[in-house]
Short mmCIF file of C-alpha atoms in Angstrom, two decimals:
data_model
loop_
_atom_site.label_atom_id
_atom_site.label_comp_id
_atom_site.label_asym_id
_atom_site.label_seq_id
_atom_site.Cartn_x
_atom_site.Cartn_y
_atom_site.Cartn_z
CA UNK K 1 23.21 -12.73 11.83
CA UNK K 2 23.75 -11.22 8.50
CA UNK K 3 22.31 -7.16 7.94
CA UNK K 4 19.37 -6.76 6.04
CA UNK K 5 21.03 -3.90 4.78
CA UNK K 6 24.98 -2.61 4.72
CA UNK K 7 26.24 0.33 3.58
CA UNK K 8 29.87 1.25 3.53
CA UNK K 9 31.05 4.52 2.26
CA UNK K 10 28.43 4.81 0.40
CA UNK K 11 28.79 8.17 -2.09
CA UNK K 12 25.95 9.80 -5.10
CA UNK K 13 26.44 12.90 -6.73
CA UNK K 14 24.68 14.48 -8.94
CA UNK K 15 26.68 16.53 -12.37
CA UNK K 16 24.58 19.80 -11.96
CA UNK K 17 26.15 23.22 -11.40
CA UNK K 18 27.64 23.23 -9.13
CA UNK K 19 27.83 19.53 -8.17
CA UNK K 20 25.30 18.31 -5.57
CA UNK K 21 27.20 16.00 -3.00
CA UNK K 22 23.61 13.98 -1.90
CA UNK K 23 24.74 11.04 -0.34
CA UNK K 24 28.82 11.63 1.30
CA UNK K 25 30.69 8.56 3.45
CA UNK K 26 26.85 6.84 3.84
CA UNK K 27 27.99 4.06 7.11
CA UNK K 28 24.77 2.28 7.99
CA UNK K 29 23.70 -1.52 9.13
CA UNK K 30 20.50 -2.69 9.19
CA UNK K 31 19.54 -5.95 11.15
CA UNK K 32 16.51 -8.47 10.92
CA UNK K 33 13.59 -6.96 13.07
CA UNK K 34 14.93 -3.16 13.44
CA UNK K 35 13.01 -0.49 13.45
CA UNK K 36 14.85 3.03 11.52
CA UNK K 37 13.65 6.27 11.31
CA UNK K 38 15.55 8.57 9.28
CA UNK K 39 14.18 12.53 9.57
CA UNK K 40 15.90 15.39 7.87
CA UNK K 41 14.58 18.81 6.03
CA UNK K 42 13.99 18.69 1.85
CA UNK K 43 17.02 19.02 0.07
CA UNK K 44 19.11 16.79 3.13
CA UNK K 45 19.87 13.69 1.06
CA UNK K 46 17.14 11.00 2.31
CA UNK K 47 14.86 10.74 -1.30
CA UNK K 48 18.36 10.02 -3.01
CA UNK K 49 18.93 7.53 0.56
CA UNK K 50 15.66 5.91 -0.45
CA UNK K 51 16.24 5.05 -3.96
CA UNK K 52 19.83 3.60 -3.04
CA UNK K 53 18.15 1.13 -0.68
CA UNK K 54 15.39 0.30 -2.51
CA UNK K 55 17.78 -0.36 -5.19
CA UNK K 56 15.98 1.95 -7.44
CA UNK K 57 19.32 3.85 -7.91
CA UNK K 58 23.04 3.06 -7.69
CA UNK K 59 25.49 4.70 -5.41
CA UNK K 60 28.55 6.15 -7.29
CA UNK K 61 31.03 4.79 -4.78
CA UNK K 62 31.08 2.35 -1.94
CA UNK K 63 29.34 -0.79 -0.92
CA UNK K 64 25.66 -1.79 -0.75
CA UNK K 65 24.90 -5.43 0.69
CA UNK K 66 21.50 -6.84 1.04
CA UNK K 67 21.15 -9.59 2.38
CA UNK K 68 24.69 -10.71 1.93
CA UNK K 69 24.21 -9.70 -2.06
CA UNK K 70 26.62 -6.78 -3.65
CA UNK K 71 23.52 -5.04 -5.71
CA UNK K 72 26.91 -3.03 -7.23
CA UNK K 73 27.52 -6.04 -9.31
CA UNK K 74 23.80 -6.88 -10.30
CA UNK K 75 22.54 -6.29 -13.69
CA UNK K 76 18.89 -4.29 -13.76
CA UNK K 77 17.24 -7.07 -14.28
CA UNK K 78 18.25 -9.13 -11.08
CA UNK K 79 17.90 -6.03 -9.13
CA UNK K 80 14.49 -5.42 -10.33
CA UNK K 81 13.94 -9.17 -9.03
CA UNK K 82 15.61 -8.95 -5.55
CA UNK K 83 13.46 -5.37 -5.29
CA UNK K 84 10.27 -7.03 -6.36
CA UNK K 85 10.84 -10.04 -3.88
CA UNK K 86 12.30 -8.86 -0.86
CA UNK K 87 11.46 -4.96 -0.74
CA UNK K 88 7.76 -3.60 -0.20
CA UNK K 89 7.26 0.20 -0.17
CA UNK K 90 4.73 2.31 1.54
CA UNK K 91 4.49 5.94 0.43
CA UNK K 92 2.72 9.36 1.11
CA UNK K 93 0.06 8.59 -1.36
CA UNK K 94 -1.67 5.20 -1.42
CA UNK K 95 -1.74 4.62 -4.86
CA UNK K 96 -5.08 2.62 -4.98
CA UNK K 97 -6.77 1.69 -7.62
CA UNK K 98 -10.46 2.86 -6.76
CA UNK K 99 -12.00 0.33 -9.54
CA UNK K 100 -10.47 -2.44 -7.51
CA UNK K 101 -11.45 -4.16 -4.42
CA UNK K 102 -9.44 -3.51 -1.38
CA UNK K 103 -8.14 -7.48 -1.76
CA UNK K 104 -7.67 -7.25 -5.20
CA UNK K 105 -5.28 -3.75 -4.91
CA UNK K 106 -3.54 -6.07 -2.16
CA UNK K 107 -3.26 -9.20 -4.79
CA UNK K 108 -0.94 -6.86 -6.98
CA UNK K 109 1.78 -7.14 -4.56
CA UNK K 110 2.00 -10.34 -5.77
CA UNK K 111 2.28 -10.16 -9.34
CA UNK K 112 5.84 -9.59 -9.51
CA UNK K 113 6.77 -13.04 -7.90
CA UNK K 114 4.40 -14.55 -10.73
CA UNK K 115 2.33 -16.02 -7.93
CA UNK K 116 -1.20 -17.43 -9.07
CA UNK K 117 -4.25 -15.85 -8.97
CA UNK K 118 -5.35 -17.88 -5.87
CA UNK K 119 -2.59 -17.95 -4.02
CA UNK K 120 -1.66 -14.37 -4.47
CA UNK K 121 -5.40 -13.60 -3.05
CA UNK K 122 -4.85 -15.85 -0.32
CA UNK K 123 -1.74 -14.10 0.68
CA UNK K 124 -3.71 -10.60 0.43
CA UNK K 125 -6.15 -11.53 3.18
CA UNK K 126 -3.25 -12.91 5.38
CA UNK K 127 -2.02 -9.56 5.02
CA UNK K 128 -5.24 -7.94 5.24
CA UNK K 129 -5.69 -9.56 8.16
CA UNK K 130 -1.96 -8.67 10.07
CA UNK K 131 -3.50 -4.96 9.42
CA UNK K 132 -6.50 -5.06 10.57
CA UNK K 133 -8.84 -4.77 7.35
CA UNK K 134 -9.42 -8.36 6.31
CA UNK K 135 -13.49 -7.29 7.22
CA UNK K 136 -13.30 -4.64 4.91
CA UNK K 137 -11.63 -7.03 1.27
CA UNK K 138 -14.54 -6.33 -0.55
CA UNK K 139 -14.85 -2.56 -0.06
CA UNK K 140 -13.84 -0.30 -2.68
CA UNK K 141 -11.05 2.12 -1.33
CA UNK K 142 -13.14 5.13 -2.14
CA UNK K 143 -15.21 3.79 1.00
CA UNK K 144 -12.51 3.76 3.32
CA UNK K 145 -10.81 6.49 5.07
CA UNK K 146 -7.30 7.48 4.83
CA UNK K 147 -5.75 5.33 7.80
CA UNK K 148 -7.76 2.70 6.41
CA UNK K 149 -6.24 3.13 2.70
CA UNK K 150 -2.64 3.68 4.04
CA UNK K 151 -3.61 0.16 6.15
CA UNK K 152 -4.42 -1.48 2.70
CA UNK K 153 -0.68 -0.37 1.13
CA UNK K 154 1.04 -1.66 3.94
CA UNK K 155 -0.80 -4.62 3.40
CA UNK K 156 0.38 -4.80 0.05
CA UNK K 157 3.89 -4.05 0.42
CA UNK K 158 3.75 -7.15 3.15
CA UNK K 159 2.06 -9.70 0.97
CA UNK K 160 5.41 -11.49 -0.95
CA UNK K 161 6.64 -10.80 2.96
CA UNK K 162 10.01 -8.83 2.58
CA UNK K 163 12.66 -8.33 3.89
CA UNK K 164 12.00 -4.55 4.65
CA UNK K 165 9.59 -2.84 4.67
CA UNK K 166 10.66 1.32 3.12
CA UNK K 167 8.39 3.93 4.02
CA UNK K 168 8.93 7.26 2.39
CA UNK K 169 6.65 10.10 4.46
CA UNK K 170 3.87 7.06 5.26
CA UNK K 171 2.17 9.49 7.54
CA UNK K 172 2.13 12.90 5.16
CA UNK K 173 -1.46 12.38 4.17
CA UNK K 174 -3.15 11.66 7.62
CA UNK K 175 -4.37 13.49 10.76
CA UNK K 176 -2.81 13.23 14.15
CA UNK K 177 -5.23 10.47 15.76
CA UNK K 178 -5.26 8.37 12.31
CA UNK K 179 -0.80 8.91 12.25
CA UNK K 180 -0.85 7.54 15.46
CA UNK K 181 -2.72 4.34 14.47
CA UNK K 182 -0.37 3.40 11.74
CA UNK K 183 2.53 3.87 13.93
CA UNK K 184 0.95 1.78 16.34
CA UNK K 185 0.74 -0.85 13.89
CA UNK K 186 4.45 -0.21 12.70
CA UNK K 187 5.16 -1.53 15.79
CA UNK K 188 3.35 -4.37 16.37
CA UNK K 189 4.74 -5.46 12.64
CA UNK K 190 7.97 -4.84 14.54
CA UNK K 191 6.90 -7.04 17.09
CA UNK K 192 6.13 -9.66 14.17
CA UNK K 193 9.39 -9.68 13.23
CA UNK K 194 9.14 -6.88 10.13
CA UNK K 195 12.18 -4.43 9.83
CA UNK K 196 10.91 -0.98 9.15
CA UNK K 197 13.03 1.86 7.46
CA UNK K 198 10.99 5.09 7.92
CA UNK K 199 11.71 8.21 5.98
CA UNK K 200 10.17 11.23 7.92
CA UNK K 201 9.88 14.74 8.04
CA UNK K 202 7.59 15.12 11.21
CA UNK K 203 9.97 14.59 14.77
CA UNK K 204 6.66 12.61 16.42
CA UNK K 205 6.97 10.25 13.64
CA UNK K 206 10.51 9.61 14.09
CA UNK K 207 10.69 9.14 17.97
CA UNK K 208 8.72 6.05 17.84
CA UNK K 209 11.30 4.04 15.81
CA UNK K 210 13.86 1.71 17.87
CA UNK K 211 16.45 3.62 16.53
CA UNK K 212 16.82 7.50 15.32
CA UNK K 213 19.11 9.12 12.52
CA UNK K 214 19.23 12.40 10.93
CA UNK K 215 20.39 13.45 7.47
CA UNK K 216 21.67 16.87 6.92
CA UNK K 217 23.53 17.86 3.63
CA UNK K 218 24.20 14.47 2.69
CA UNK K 219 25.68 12.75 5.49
CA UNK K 220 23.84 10.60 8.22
CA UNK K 221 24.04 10.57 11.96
CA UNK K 222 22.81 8.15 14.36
CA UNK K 223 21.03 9.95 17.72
CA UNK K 224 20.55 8.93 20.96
CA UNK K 225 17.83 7.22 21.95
CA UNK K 226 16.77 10.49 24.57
CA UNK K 227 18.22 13.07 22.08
CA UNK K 228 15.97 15.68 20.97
CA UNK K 229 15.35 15.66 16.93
CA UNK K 230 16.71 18.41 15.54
CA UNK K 231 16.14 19.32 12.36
CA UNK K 232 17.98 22.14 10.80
CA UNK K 233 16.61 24.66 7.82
CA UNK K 234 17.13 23.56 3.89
CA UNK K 235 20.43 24.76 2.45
CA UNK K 236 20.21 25.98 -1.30
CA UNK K 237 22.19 23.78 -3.65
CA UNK K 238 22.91 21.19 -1.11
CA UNK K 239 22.20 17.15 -1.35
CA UNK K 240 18.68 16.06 -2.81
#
């Protein structure tokens, strides 16, 4: 079964002074259906992780795969495409647009495949309705709460259905009983057959993933499935 995602040796650096080593010897393979969480404190590497996967930045050495594909020898216009097609993001903030119907924020997940109008709404109440919200399409997001609006940007990132599924601090914004929710939903996507990369900074967050890593100053480690998440203290002038 080919890797969603390979990395091999991957290395970025950054020419400040001094240098800052973000990303050193990156090893990591990814396979249809996993479920990742990396957690690590600011400054430990994973935002500079997370724009190398999501091909939003290029590693200085080493090689990336997706999907079988080198991105190192795509110009930024096919990368743009494979990101558009097979790569939805989730972040911290929703980025709704409130003058938009819940269905019709979901229908922009569509526009970079050039889908039409119909079909691209269509595919936003399938995904509406793999979340849970298909009752609420018509609502405005300003009427729903935050689990809700975090439920309607997964929904987006899902509607071209990718190939992974990157979420950068998906959680940040909500309470307890509402974080709980979504990860019980990143797991039943998981059941679907979704692989989920989840960048964290909250330990709760990362023990429900299949499988655990840490970053610290630039370099990853895979944990133990019964390990206890450590996560050490920023270090000034370290990775990004």
């Amino acid at each position: 079964m080919t890797p969603v995602i390979q990395l091999i040796g991957v290395h970025r650096s950054f020419s400040t002074d001094p240098p800052v080593h973000a990303l050193t010897d990156i090893n990591l393979s990814i396979a249809p259906g996993d479920y990742i969480s990396i957690v690590g404190p600011s400054g430990s590497g994973k935002s500079t992780l997370l724009n190398v996967l999501g091909l939003l930045d290029k590693p200085d050495s080493g090689s990336y795969t997706f999907e079988g594909i080198e991105t190192a020898a795509l110009n930024d216009r096919h990368r743009t495409a494979l990101r558009g097609a097979r790569i939805g993001f989730v972040f911290q903030s929703f980025h709704l647009m409130n003058y938009r119907s819940v269905v019709e924020n979901v229908m922009v997940g569509g526009l970079y495949a050039g889908l039409r109008r119909p079909e691209r709404r269509r595919l936003a109440i399938e995904a509406l309705t793999r979340v849970g919200l298909e009752h609420r399409r018509d609502f405005l997001p300003t009427r729903l709460s935050g689990g809700e609006r975090q439920r309607v940007a997964i929904a987006r990132a899902l509607l071209d259905d990718p190939a992974l599924l990157l979420c950068d601090e998906p959680t940040g914004n909500l309470d307890s009983v509402t974080t709980g929710a979504v990860l019980d939903l990143f797991e039943e996507l998981r059941a679907q057959g979704t692989t989920l990369l989840v960048i964290t900074h909250d330990n709760n967050v990362a023990r429900r993933a299949q499988r655990r890593l840490r970053m610290q100053d630039g370099r990853l480690t895979e944990l133990a499935t019964d390990a206890p998440t450590v996560v050490l203290p920023q270090v000034a002038g370290q990775a990004r």
